[in-house]
Short mmCIF file of C-alpha atoms in Angstrom, two decimals:
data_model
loop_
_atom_site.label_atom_id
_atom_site.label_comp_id
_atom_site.label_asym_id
_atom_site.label_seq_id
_atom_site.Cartn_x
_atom_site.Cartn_y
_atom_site.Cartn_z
CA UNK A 1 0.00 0.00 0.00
CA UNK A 2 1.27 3.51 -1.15
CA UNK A 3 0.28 6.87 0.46
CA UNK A 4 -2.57 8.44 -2.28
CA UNK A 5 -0.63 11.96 -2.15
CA UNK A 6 3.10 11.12 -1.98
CA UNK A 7 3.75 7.69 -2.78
CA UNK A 8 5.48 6.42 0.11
CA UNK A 9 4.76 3.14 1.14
CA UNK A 10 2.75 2.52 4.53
CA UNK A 11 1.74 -0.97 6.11
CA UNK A 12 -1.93 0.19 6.30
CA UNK A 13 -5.28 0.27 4.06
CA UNK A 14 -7.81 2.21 6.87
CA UNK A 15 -6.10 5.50 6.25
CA UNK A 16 -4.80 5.61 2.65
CA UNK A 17 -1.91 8.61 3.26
CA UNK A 18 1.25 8.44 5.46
CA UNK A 19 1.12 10.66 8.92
CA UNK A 20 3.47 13.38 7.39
CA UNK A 21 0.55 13.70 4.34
CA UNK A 22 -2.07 13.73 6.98
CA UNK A 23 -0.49 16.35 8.57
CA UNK A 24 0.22 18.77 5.53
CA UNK A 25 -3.26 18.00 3.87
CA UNK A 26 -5.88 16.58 6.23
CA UNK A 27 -8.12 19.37 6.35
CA UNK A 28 -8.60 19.04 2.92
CA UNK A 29 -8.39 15.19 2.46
CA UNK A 30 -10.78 13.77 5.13
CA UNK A 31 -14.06 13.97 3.48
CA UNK A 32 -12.34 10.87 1.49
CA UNK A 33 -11.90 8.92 4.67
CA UNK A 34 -15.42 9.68 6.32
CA UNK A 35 -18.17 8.24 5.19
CA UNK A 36 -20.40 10.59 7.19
CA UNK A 37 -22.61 13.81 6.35
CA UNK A 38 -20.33 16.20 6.85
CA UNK A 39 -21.96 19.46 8.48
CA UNK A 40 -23.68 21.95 5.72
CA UNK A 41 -23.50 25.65 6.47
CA UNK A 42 -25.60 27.48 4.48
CA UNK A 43 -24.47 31.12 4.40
CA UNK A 44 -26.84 33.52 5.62
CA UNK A 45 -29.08 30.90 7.98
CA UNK A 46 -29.40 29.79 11.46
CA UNK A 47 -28.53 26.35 11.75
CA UNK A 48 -30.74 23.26 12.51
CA UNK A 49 -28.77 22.13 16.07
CA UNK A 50 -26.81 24.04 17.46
CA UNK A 51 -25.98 21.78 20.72
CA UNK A 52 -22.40 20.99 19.52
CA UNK A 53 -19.77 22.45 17.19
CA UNK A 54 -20.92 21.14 13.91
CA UNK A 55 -23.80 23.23 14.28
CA UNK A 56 -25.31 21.35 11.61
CA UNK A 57 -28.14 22.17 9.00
CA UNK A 58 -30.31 19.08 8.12
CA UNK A 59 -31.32 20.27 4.47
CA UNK A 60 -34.87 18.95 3.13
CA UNK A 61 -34.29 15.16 4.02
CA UNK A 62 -31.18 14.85 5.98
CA UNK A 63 -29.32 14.30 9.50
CA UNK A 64 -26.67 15.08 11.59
CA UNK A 65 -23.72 13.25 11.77
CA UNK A 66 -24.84 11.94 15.87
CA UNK A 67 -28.06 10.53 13.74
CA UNK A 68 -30.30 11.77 16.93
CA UNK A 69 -31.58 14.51 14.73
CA UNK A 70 -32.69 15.62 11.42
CA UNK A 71 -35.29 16.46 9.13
CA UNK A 72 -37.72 14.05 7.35
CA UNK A 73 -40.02 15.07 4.18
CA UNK A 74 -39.07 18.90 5.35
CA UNK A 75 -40.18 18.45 9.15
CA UNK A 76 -37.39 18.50 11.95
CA UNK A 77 -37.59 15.46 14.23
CA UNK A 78 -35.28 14.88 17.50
CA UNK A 79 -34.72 11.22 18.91
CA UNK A 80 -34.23 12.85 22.54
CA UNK A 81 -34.72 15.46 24.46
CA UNK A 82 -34.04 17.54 27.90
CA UNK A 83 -36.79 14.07 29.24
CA UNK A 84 -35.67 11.51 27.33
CA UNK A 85 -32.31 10.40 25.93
CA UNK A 86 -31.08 7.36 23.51
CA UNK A 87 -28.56 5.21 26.44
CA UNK A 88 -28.09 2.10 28.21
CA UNK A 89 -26.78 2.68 31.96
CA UNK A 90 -25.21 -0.07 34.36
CA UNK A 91 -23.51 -0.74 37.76
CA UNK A 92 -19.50 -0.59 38.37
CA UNK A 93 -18.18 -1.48 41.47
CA UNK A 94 -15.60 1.10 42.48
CA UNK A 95 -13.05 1.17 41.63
CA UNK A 96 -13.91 0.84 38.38
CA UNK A 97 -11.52 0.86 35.17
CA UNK A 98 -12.40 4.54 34.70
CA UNK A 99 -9.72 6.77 32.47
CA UNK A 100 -9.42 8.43 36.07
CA UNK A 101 -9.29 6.05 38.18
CA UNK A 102 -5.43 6.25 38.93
CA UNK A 103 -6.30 10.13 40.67
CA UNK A 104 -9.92 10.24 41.20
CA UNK A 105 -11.00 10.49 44.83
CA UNK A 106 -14.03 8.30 43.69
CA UNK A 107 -11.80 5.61 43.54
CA UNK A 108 -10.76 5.13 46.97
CA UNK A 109 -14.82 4.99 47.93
CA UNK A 110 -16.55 1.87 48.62
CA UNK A 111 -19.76 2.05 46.25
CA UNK A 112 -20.74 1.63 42.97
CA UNK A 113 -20.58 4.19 39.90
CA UNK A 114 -23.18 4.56 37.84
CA UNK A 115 -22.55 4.52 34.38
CA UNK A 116 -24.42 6.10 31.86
CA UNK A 117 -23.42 5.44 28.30
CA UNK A 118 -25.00 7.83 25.33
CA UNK A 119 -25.42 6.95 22.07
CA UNK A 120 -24.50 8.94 18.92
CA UNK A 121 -21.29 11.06 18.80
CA UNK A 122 -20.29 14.28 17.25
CA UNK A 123 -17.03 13.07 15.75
CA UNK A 124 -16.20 10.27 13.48
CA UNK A 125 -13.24 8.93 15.20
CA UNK A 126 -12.09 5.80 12.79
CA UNK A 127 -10.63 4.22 15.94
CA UNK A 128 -13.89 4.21 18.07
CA UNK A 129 -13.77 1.73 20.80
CA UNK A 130 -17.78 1.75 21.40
CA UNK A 131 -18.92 2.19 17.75
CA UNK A 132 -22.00 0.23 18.27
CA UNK A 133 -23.08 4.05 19.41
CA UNK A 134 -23.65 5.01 15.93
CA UNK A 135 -26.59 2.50 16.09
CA UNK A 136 -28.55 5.62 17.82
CA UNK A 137 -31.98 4.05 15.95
CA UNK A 138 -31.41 0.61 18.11
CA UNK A 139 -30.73 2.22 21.29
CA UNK A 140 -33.02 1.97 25.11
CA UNK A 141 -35.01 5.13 24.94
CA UNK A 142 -34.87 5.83 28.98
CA UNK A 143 -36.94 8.68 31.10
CA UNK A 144 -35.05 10.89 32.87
CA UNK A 145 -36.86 9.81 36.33
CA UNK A 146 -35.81 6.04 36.00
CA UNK A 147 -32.02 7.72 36.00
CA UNK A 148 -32.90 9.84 39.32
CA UNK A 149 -33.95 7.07 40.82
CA UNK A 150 -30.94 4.70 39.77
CA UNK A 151 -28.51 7.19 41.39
CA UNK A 152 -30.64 7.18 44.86
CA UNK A 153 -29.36 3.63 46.07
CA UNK A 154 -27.53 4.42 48.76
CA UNK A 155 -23.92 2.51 47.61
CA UNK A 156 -24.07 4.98 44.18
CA UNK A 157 -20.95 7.64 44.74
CA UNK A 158 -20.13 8.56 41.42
CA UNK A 159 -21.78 9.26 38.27
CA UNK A 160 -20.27 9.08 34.91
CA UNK A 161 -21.33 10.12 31.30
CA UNK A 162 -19.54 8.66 28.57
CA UNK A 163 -20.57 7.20 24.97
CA UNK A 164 -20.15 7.84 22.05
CA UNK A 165 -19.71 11.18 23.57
CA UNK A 166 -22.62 13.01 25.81
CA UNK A 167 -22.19 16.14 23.92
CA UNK A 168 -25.15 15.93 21.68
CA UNK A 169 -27.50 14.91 24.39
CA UNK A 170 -25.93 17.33 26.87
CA UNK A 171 -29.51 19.06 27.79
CA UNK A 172 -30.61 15.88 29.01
CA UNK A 173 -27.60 14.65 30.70
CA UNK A 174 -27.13 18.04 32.72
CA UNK A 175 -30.95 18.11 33.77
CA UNK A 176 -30.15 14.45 35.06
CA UNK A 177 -26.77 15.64 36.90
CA UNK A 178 -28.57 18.70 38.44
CA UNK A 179 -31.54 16.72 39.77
CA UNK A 180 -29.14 14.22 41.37
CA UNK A 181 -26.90 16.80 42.77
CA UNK A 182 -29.99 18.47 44.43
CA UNK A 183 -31.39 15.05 46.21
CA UNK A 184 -27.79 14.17 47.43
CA UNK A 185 -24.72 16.01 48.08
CA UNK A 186 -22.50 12.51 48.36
CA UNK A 187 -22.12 12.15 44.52
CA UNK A 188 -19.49 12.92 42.11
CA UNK A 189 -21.14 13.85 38.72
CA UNK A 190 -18.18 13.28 36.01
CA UNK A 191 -17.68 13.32 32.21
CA UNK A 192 -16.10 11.62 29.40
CA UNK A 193 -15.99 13.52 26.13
CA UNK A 194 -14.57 14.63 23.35
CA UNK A 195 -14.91 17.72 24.56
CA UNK A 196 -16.46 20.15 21.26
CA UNK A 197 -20.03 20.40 22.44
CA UNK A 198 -21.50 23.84 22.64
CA UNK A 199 -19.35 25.99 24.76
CA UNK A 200 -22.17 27.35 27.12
CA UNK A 201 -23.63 23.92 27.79
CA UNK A 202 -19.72 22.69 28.50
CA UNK A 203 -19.08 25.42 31.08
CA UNK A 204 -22.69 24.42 32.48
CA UNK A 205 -21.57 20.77 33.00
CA UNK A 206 -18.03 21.67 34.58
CA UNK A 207 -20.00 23.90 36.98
CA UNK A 208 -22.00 20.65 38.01
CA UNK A 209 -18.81 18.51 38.47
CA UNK A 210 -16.86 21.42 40.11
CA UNK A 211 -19.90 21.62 42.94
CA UNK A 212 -19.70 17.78 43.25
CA UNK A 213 -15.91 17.55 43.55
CA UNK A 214 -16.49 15.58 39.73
CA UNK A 215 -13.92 15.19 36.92
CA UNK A 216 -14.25 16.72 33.33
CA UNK A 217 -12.10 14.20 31.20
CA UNK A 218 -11.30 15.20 27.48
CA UNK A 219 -9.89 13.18 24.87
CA UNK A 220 -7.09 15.34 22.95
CA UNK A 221 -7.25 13.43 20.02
CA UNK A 222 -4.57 14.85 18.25
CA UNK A 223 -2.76 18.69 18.15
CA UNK A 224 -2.10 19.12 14.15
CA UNK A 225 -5.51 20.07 12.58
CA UNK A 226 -5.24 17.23 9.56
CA UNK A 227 -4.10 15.10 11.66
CA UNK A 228 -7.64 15.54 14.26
CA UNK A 229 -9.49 16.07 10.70
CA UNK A 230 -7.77 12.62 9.24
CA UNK A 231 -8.61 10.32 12.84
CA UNK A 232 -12.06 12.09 13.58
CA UNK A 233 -13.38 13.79 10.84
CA UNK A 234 -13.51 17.01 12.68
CA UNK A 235 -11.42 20.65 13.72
CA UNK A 236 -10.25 20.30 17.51
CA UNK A 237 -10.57 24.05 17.50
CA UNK A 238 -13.48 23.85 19.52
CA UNK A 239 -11.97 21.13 21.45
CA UNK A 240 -9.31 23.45 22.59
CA UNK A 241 -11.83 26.26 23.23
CA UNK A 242 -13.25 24.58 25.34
CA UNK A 243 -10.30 23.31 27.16
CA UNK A 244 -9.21 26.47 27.91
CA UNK A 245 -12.52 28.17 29.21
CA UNK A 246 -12.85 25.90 31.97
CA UNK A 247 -9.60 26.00 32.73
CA UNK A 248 -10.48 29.67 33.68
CA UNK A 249 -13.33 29.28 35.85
CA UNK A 250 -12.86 25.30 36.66
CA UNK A 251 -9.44 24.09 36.69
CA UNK A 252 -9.70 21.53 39.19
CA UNK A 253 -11.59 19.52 37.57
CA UNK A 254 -10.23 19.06 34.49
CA UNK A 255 -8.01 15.91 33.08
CA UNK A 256 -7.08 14.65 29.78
CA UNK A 257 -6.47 12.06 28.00
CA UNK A 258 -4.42 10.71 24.11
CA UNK A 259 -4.77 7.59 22.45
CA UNK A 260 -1.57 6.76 21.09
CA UNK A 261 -2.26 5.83 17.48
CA UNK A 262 0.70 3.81 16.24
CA UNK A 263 2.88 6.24 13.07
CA UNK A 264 0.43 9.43 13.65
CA UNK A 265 0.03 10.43 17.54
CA UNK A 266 3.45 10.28 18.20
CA UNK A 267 5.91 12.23 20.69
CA UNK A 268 5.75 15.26 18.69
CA UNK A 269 2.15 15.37 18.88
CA UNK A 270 2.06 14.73 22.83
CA UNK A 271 4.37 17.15 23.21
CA UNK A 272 2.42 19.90 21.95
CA UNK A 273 -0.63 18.51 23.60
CA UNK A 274 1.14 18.78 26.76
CA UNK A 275 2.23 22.06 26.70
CA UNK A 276 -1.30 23.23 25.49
CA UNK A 277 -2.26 21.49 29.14
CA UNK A 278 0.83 22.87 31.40
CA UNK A 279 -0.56 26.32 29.59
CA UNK A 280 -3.36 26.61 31.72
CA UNK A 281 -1.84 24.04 35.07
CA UNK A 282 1.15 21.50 34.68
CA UNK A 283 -0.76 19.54 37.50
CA UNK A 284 -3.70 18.59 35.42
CA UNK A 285 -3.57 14.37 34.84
CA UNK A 286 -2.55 13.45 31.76
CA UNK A 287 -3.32 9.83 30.39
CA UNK A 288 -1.53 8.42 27.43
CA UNK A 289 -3.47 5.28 26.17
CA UNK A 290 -2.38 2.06 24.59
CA UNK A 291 -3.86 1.41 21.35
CA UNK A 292 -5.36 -1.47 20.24
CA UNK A 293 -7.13 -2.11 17.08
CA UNK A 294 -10.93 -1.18 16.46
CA UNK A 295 -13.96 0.00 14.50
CA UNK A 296 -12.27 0.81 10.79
CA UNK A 297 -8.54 0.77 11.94
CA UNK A 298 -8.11 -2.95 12.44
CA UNK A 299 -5.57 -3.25 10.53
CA UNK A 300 -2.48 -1.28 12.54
CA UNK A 301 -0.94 -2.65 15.50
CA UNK A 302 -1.47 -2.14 19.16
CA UNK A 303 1.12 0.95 20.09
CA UNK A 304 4.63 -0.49 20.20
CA UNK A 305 6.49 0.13 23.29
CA UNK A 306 9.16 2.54 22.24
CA UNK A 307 6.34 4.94 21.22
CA UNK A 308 4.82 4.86 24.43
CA UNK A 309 8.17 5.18 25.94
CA UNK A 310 8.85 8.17 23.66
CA UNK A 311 5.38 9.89 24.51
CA UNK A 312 5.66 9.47 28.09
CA UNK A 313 8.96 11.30 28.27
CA UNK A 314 8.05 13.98 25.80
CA UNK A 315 4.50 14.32 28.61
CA UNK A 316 6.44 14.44 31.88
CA UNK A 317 8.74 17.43 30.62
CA UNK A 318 6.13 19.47 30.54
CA UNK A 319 3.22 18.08 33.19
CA UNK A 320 3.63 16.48 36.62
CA UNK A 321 1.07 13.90 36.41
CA UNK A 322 1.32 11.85 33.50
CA UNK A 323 0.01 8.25 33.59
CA UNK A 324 -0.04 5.21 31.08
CA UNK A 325 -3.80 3.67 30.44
CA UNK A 326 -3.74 0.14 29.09
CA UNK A 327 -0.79 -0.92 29.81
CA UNK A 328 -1.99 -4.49 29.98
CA UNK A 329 -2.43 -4.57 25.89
CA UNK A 330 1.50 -3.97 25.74
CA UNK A 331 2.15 -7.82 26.89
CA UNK A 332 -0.95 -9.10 25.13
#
């Protein structure tokens, strides 16, 4: 296999250019990739949804690339709402094998977390580890008051919302979080994201895990723009935005985390990541992950060791709490 644009040879079909390609040319080059609606922004008008980035616009018979909303024969239609959200939710037993766990107070309590998984996603990452998300018209529909009352047992400390990514069901998660938060002041409300949903909502959510002594986790994906556009099919301008204005108001509660994809996040991509986080505190937790293969990248490697070896020392220059996640794939 040869890279489309240069011609160098890579050991990979999933992503048809080499990481230096990506890196020149991925804002322009993704579309290829990603087999998703990409987000239509018709000059001059408001757009259809407006609760993440992509602030999408549905056209006459269309959706948005989360799938929980669109337009059919000209009428808007929502699978969700503030009430009623597309998820399945279950039972960990703390500590659980939470991207925090190695820092998290929550993890020292005897309890159970409750975990609340969303479907549909705002990105398109081609390394997804829970694609089966993007089957948003096969997911539990679930009423916000069956969620209150799974957080009331009395062992639940912890609450965390993951997917996908909770971003485009945000007004429904944080009506959940602030209804638990006001019938018990024991329970850490904390997120898992990719971290580009609308930057009002995002401050609204940090606000909720800074009053219950939470964790806001996002998922830095990559720092070069075609490389983020390549991986996810998306800017992490907003990503970054949003980094950065709760690091203003909430900085305690934010952490981070990179997976290490093998030839394209490497050291010089941490590095800058990593200095982007010491920016705003050098004591925010940092989490490189092991890779291993999923969703439409099954065909490269889990993340050799001298790469995570490389990454980790690039991290620790520049933050004082840098961790290794998966580090059980490395002797698999």
């Amino acid at each position: 296999m040869r890279c489309e644009l240069c011609g160098k040879s890579i050991g990979w079909r999933s992503i048809p250019i080499c990481p230096e390609c990506a890196r020149k040319h991925g804002m322009e080059y993704y579309e290829k990739i990603h087999n998703v609606p990409a987000p239509v922004h018709d000059n001059g008008k408001s757009p259809d949804c407006t609760l993440c980035s992509n602030r999408c616009h549905f056209g006459n018979d269309g959706h948005g690339l989360c799938g929980l909303r669109g337009r059919r024969n000209g009428e808007l239609y929502a699978l969700c709402s503030s009430t009623t959200a597309i998820l399945h939710y279950y039972y960990d037993p703390l500590p659980t094998n939470c991207c925090n766990s190695w820092f998290c107070n929550g993890s020292s309590l005897v309890g159970k977390n409750l975990a609340i998984f969303y479907y549909g996603c705002n990105f398109d990452c081609l390394f997804c580890q829970n694609w089966e998300h993007k089957r948003v018209e096969k997911g539990p529909r679930v009423g916000i008051y069956d969620l209150v009352m799974a957080a009331m047992k009395k062992d639940v400390r912890c609450v965390c919302h993951f997917g996908g990514s909770p971003e485009p069901q945000l007004p429904f998660a944080l009506n959940l979080s602030r209804r638990i938060v006001e019938e018990r002041q024991d329970i850490m409300i904390c997120w898992e994201w990719n971290g580009a949903g609308r930057k009002d909502l995002v401050l609204k959510a940090a606000e909720v895990s800074a009053i219950s002594e939470g964790t806001v986790k996002f998922d830095l994906k990559a720092w070069n723009n075609g490389i983020h556009h390549v991986l996810t099919g998306r800017s992490n301008k907003p990503v970054h935005e949003n980094f950065e204005a709760i690091g203003e108001r909430y900085p305690e509660v934010l952490s981070a985390t990179t997976l290490l994809v093998p030839y394209f996040v490497d050291e010089c991509e941490v590095k800058a990541i990593a200095e982007f986080i010491a920016s705003i505190d050098e004591n925010i937790p940092y989490s490189l992950l092991v890779f291993h293969p999923d969703y439409r990248m099954t065909d490269f490697p889990i993340t050799p060791m001298e790469q995570v070896v490389r990454c980790y020392r690039a991290a620790k220059k520049h933050l004082k709490r840098v961790n290794i996640g998966n580090k059980f794939l490395l002797t698999s």
